[in-house]
PDB file of C-alpha atoms in Angstrom:
ATOM      1  CA  MET R   1     121.216  50.390  -8.470  1.00 41.00           C
ATOM      2  CA  ARG R   2     120.656  51.476  -4.730  1.00 40.00           C
ATOM      3  CA  ALA R   3     124.629  52.593  -4.521  1.00 44.00           C
ATOM      4  CA  LEU R   4     124.151  55.086  -7.495  1.00 38.00           C
ATOM      5  CA  ARG R   5     121.414  57.487  -5.600  1.00 37.00           C
ATOM      6  CA  PRO R   6     123.605  58.632  -3.215  1.00 37.00           C
ATOM      7  CA  ALA R   7     126.112  59.929  -6.228  1.00 37.00           C
ATOM      8  CA  VAL R   8     123.788  61.002  -8.748  1.00 34.00           C
ATOM      9  CA  PHE R   9     122.445  63.290  -5.339  1.00 34.00           C
ATOM     10  CA  ALA R  10     125.813  64.126  -4.757  1.00 38.00           C
ATOM     11  CA  VAL R  11     126.169  65.068  -8.161  1.00 36.00           C
ATOM     12  CA  LEU R  12     123.143  67.462  -8.838  1.00 35.00           C
ATOM     13  CA  LEU R  13     124.319  69.421  -5.471  1.00 36.00           C
ATOM     14  CA  CYS R  14     127.581  70.444  -7.761  1.00 38.00           C
ATOM     15  CA  LEU R  15     125.459  72.172 -10.450  1.00 37.00           C
ATOM     16  CA  PRO R  16     124.447  75.391 -10.486  1.00 36.00           C
ATOM     17  CA  GLY R  17     121.284  76.251  -9.003  1.00 34.00           C
ATOM     18  CA  ILE R  18     120.494  73.143  -7.304  1.00 31.00           C
ATOM     19  CA  SER R  19     119.940  73.765  -3.432  1.00 34.00           C
ATOM     20  CA  ALA R  20     120.860  71.032  -0.429  1.00 34.00           C
ATOM     21  CA  HIS R  21     118.252  72.820   1.159  1.00 42.00           C
ATOM     22  CA  ALA R  22     114.258  70.602   1.032  1.00 45.00           C
ATOM     23  CA  ASP R  23     112.539  73.543   2.317  1.00 43.00           C
ATOM     24  CA  ASP R  24     114.454  75.785  -1.248  1.00 49.00           C
ATOM     25  CA  MET R  25     111.937  73.738  -3.271  1.00 58.00           C
ATOM     26  CA  ALA R  26     109.040  72.605  -0.665  1.00 91.00           C
ATOM     27  CA  GLN R  27     105.713  72.843  -1.789  1.00 94.00           C
ATOM     28  CA  LEU R  28     102.404  71.979  -0.524  1.00 95.00           C
ATOM     29  CA  SER R  29      99.257  71.615  -1.861  1.00 94.00           C
ATOM     30  CA  GLY R  30      95.755  71.080  -1.452  1.00 94.00           C
ATOM     31  CA  MET R  31      92.153  72.229   0.119  1.00 94.00           C
ATOM     32  CA  PRO R  32      93.110  74.870   2.599  1.00 95.00           C
ATOM     33  CA  ALA R  33      91.507  74.949   5.989  1.00 93.00           C
ATOM     34  CA  LEU R  34      91.469  78.099   8.135  1.00 91.00           C
ATOM     35  CA  LEU R  35      92.890  78.544  11.741  1.00 89.00           C
ATOM     36  CA  PRO R  36      92.147  81.223  13.925  1.00 80.00           C
ATOM     37  CA  GLU R  37      95.095  84.437  12.910  1.00 78.00           C
ATOM     38  CA  GLY R  38      94.783  83.590   9.333  1.00 84.00           C
ATOM     39  CA  VAL R  39      96.763  81.160   9.491  1.00 91.00           C
ATOM     40  CA  LEU R  40      96.190  77.761   6.820  1.00 94.00           C
ATOM     41  CA  MET R  41      96.329  74.632   7.222  1.00 94.00           C
ATOM     42  CA  VAL R  42      97.723  72.974   3.855  1.00 95.00           C
ATOM     43  CA  ASP R  43      99.081  69.178   4.114  1.00 91.00           C
ATOM     44  CA  GLY R  44      99.059  69.012   7.482  1.00 92.00           C
ATOM     45  CA  ARG R  45     101.022  72.384   8.407  1.00 94.00           C
ATOM     46  CA  ASP R  46     100.264  75.544   9.772  1.00 95.00           C
ATOM     47  CA  VAL R  47     100.761  78.186   6.835  1.00 96.00           C
ATOM     48  CA  THR R  48     101.469  81.806   7.384  1.00 94.00           C
ATOM     49  CA  LEU R  49     100.851  83.574   4.000  1.00 96.00           C
ATOM     50  CA  TRP R  50     104.400  85.209   3.309  1.00 97.00           C
ATOM     51  CA  GLY R  51     104.808  89.286   2.916  1.00 96.00           C
ATOM     52  CA  ILE R  52     101.672  90.753   4.645  1.00 96.00           C
ATOM     53  CA  ASP R  53     101.106  91.400   7.965  1.00 92.00           C
ATOM     54  CA  MET R  54      97.745  89.860   8.674  1.00 91.00           C
ATOM     55  CA  LEU R  55      94.787  91.361  11.212  1.00 89.00           C
ATOM     56  CA  ALA R  56      94.042  89.489  14.549  1.00 88.00           C
ATOM     57  CA  SER R  57      91.068  87.764  13.836  1.00 88.00           C
ATOM     58  CA  ASP R  58      89.344  89.465  17.335  1.00 89.00           C
ATOM     59  CA  GLN R  59      90.865  93.139  15.855  1.00 89.00           C
ATOM     60  CA  GLU R  60      88.535  95.911  15.897  1.00 89.00           C
ATOM     61  CA  CYS R  61      89.345  99.363  13.649  1.00 89.00           C
ATOM     62  CA  TRP R  62      87.269 102.369  14.151  1.00 86.00           C
ATOM     63  CA  HIS R  63      85.070 104.653  12.005  1.00 84.00           C
ATOM     64  CA  GLU R  64      85.016 108.175  13.031  1.00 82.00           C
ATOM     65  CA  ASN R  65      83.718 106.893  16.866  1.00 84.00           C
ATOM     66  CA  ARG R  66      82.262 103.391  16.344  1.00 91.00           C
ATOM     67  CA  ALA R  67      84.218 100.089  16.456  1.00 90.00           C
ATOM     68  CA  TRP R  68      83.508  97.406  14.155  1.00 91.00           C
ATOM     69  CA  ASP R  69      85.274  94.040  13.650  1.00 93.00           C
ATOM     70  CA  CYS R  70      87.648  94.310  10.956  1.00 91.00           C
ATOM     71  CA  GLY R  71      89.787  91.142  11.845  1.00 92.00           C
ATOM     72  CA  GLU R  72      86.550  89.048  12.008  1.00 94.00           C
ATOM     73  CA  GLN R  73      85.910  90.774   8.125  1.00 94.00           C
ATOM     74  CA  ALA R  74      89.583  89.988   7.168  1.00 94.00           C
ATOM     75  CA  ASN R  75      89.108  86.654   8.301  1.00 94.00           C
ATOM     76  CA  MET R  76      85.904  86.098   6.483  1.00 94.00           C
ATOM     77  CA  ALA R  77      87.294  87.727   3.370  1.00 94.00           C
ATOM     78  CA  LEU R  78      89.723  84.782   3.441  1.00 95.00           C
ATOM     79  CA  ARG R  79      87.282  82.525   3.973  1.00 94.00           C
ATOM     80  CA  HIS R  80      85.350  83.194   1.464  1.00 93.00           C
ATOM     81  CA  ARG R  81      87.937  83.216  -1.276  1.00 93.00           C
ATOM     82  CA  LEU R  82      89.559  79.754  -0.223  1.00 93.00           C
ATOM     83  CA  ALA R  83      86.289  78.075  -0.258  1.00 91.00           C
ATOM     84  CA  ASP R  84      86.338  75.044  -2.548  1.00 89.00           C
ATOM     85  CA  TYR R  85      89.292  76.281  -4.309  1.00 92.00           C
ATOM     86  CA  PRO R  86      93.094  74.306  -3.426  1.00 93.00           C
ATOM     87  CA  VAL R  87      96.097  75.891  -3.283  1.00 95.00           C
ATOM     88  CA  ARG R  88      99.721  75.872  -3.501  1.00 96.00           C
ATOM     89  CA  CYS R  89     101.984  77.126  -1.155  1.00 97.00           C
ATOM     90  CA  THR R  90     106.092  77.156  -1.946  1.00 96.00           C
ATOM     91  CA  VAL R  91     108.101  77.269   1.470  1.00 96.00           C
ATOM     92  CA  LYS R  92     109.923  80.319   2.316  1.00 95.00           C
ATOM     93  CA  ALA R  93     110.391  79.435   5.603  1.00 94.00           C
ATOM     94  CA  ASP R  94     110.258  76.808   7.815  1.00 92.00           C
ATOM     95  CA  SER R  95     109.747  77.586  11.446  1.00 86.00           C
ATOM     96  CA  GLY R  96     110.085  74.630  13.188  1.00 85.00           C
ATOM     97  CA  ASN R  97     106.657  72.215  14.927  1.00 88.00           C
ATOM     98  CA  ASN R  98     104.965  71.743  11.460  1.00 89.00           C
ATOM     99  CA  LYS R  99     104.664  75.698  10.689  1.00 93.00           C
ATOM    100  CA  VAL R 100     105.542  77.012   8.131  1.00 95.00           C
ATOM    101  CA  ILE R 101     105.611  80.535   6.349  1.00 96.00           C
ATOM    102  CA  ALA R 102     104.772  80.558   2.504  1.00 97.00           C
ATOM    103  CA  ARG R 103     103.716  82.344  -0.533  1.00 97.00           C
ATOM    104  CA  CYS R 104     100.159  80.578  -1.630  1.00 97.00           C
ATOM    105  CA  PHE R 105      98.313  80.328  -4.936  1.00 97.00           C
ATOM    106  CA  SER R 106      94.885  79.504  -5.071  1.00 95.00           C
ATOM    107  CA  LYS R 107      93.665  78.481  -8.530  1.00 87.00           C
ATOM    108  CA  ARG R 108      90.328  79.481 -10.029  1.00 82.00           C
ATOM    109  CA  GLU R 109      88.976  79.624 -13.168  1.00 83.00           C
ATOM    110  CA  GLY R 110      92.190  78.086 -14.503  1.00 84.00           C
ATOM    111  CA  LYS R 111      94.258  80.937 -13.269  1.00 89.00           C
ATOM    112  CA  GLU R 112      96.764  80.917 -10.086  1.00 92.00           C
ATOM    113  CA  GLU R 113      96.237  83.775  -7.685  1.00 94.00           C
ATOM    114  CA  ASP R 114      98.422  85.254  -5.151  1.00 97.00           C
ATOM    115  CA  VAL R 115      96.464  84.745  -1.700  1.00 97.00           C
ATOM    116  CA  ALA R 116      98.759  87.671  -0.153  1.00 97.00           C
ATOM    117  CA  ARG R 117      97.848  89.937  -3.002  1.00 97.00           C
ATOM    118  CA  TYR R 118      94.649  89.738  -2.992  1.00 97.00           C
ATOM    119  CA  LEU R 119      94.176  90.056   0.909  1.00 97.00           C
ATOM    120  CA  VAL R 120      95.955  93.256   0.090  1.00 97.00           C
ATOM    121  CA  SER R 121      94.260  94.655  -2.666  1.00 97.00           C
ATOM    122  CA  GLN R 122      90.742  94.186  -0.964  1.00 97.00           C
ATOM    123  CA  GLY R 123      92.074  96.037   2.027  1.00 96.00           C
ATOM    124  CA  TRP R 124      92.395  93.338   4.411  1.00 95.00           C
ATOM    125  CA  ALA R 125      95.823  92.959   5.114  1.00 95.00           C
ATOM    126  CA  ARG R 126      99.593  95.138   4.540  1.00 93.00           C
ATOM    127  CA  ASP R 127     102.914  95.101   2.711  1.00 96.00           C
ATOM    128  CA  GLN R 128     105.560  93.822   4.684  1.00 95.00           C
ATOM    129  CA  HIS R 129     107.802  96.026   2.555  1.00 94.00           C
ATOM    130  CA  ASP R 130     111.226  94.728   4.298  1.00 94.00           C
ATOM    131  CA  VAL R 131     110.209  91.383   3.346  1.00 95.00           C
ATOM    132  CA  THR R 132     108.929  91.260   0.357  1.00 95.00           C
ATOM    133  CA  GLY R 133     110.605  94.534  -1.082  1.00 96.00           C
ATOM    134  CA  GLY R 134     107.431  96.010  -2.039  1.00 96.00           C
ATOM    135  CA  LEU R 135     105.520  93.199  -4.255  1.00 97.00           C
ATOM    136  CA  TYR R 136     101.948  94.555  -2.772  1.00 97.00           C
ATOM    137  CA  SER R 137     103.176  97.910  -2.191  1.00 96.00           C
ATOM    138  CA  ALA R 138     101.012  98.882  -6.148  1.00 97.00           C
ATOM    139  CA  ASP R 139      97.765  96.779  -4.615  1.00 97.00           C
ATOM    140  CA  GLU R 140      98.099  98.246  -1.252  1.00 95.00           C
ATOM    141  CA  ALA R 141      98.330 101.852  -2.769  1.00 95.00           C
ATOM    142  CA  ILE R 142      95.216 101.282  -4.885  1.00 96.00           C
ATOM    143  CA  ALA R 143      93.431  99.422  -1.544  1.00 95.00           C
ATOM    144  CA  ARG R 144      93.843 102.605   0.161  1.00 92.00           C
ATOM    145  CA  ARG R 145      93.161 105.048  -2.549  1.00 93.00           C
ATOM    146  CA  ASP R 146      89.729 103.789  -3.461  1.00 94.00           C
ATOM    147  CA  ARG R 147      88.960 102.942   0.361  1.00 92.00           C
ATOM    148  CA  ARG R 148      88.311  99.543   0.681  1.00 95.00           C
ATOM    149  CA  GLY R 149      88.969  96.868   4.025  1.00 94.00           C
ATOM    150  CA  ILE R 150      90.948  98.500   6.621  1.00 92.00           C
ATOM    151  CA  TRP R 151      91.867 101.998   4.435  1.00 92.00           C
ATOM    152  CA  THR R 152      87.541 103.498   5.505  1.00 90.00           C
ATOM    153  CA  SER R 153      88.836 103.347   8.865  1.00 88.00           C
ATOM    154  CA  ARG R 154      91.656 104.012  12.180  1.00 87.00           C
ATOM    155  CA  PHE R 155      93.434 100.722  12.710  1.00 84.00           C
ATOM    156  CA  GLN R 156      96.391  99.281  14.545  1.00 82.00           C
ATOM    157  CA  SER R 157      98.848  96.684  12.906  1.00 77.00           C
ATOM    158  CA  ALA R 158      98.401  93.040  14.328  1.00 77.00           C
ATOM    159  CA  GLU R 159     101.193  93.668  16.526  1.00 80.00           C
ATOM    160  CA  ASP R 160     100.606  96.888  18.324  1.00 76.00           C
ATOM    161  CA  TRP R 161      96.667  95.215  18.471  1.00 78.00           C
ATOM    162  CA  LYS R 162      98.034  92.346  20.372  1.00 80.00           C
ATOM    163  CA  ASN R 163     100.381  94.273  22.472  1.00 81.00           C
ATOM    164  CA  GLY R 164      97.849  96.823  23.707  1.00 80.00           C
ATOM    165  CA  THR R 165      99.803  99.705  22.007  1.00 76.00           C
ATOM    166  CA  PRO R 166      97.673 102.653  21.074  1.00 75.00           C
ATOM    167  CA  ASN R 167      99.593 103.423  18.010  1.00 70.00           C
ATOM    168  CA  TYR R 168      97.364 103.977  14.784  1.00 78.00           C
ATOM    169  CA  VAL R 169      98.593 103.647  11.154  1.00 77.00           C
ATOM    170  CA  GLN R 170      98.946 106.823   9.773  1.00 65.00           C
ATOM    171  CA  TYR R 171      97.569 107.816   6.465  1.00 66.00           C
ATOM    172  CA  ASN R 172      95.548 110.539   5.085  1.00 64.00           C
ATOM    173  CA  MET R 173      91.359 110.000   5.655  1.00 62.00           C
ATOM    174  CA  ALA R 174      90.746 112.632   3.942  1.00 57.00           C
ATOM    175  CA  PRO R 175      86.485 111.680   2.255  1.00 52.00           C
ATOM    176  CA  LEU R 176      87.130 110.189  -1.151  1.00 51.00           C
ATOM    177  CA  ARG R 177      85.850 113.344  -3.909  1.00 50.00           C
ATOM    178  CA  THR R 178      82.697 112.533  -6.527  1.00 47.00           C
ATOM    179  CA  THR R 179      81.991 114.849  -8.710  1.00 51.00           C
ATOM    180  CA  ALA R 180      78.794 116.335  -9.316  1.00 49.00           C
ATOM    181  CA  ILE R 181      76.966 115.120 -12.315  1.00 56.00           C
ATOM    182  CA  ALA R 182      74.716 118.063 -13.847  1.00 52.00           C
ATOM    183  CA  PRO R 183      71.090 117.237 -14.408  1.00 55.00           C
ATOM    184  CA  SER R 184      70.110 116.809 -18.481  1.00 50.00           C
TER     185      SER R 184
END
């Protein structure tokens, strides 16, 4: 019986759609722990969320001329979103040393939710269009339009923040229009 296992595996590899790369199908699941910089610990592995630009945990944003701890707020939003909910992650890339990049889903009230999409839709992360092909672009546009999270302020990309490069993300920060309601 043991002699058949390698033969069966070899036959499966020849079938269309079956991959020899374990990471193409690797799944991690469990209760996540939040590490610095928005990295999750799932099933003993460090998981960076795929497809988004997370803020650095010590990052500051500026509303008018006042700094606020937007990186800390983004991490807090992620922590609250994941609290007491298991995640299922599909590994997109394995960078070695027990570190992976994965698309993760949290199951809440019987429904799976893409964790990265949640962060982008709430204005706590940005879509990496060159990686996702614009998967989260509409969510980012709505967050920007509705002035959620970082979209209330001037801010830098996490990379520019970490490198000390004073390069700010450019977008229209015109005040939201409000419609006055006439007294009745």
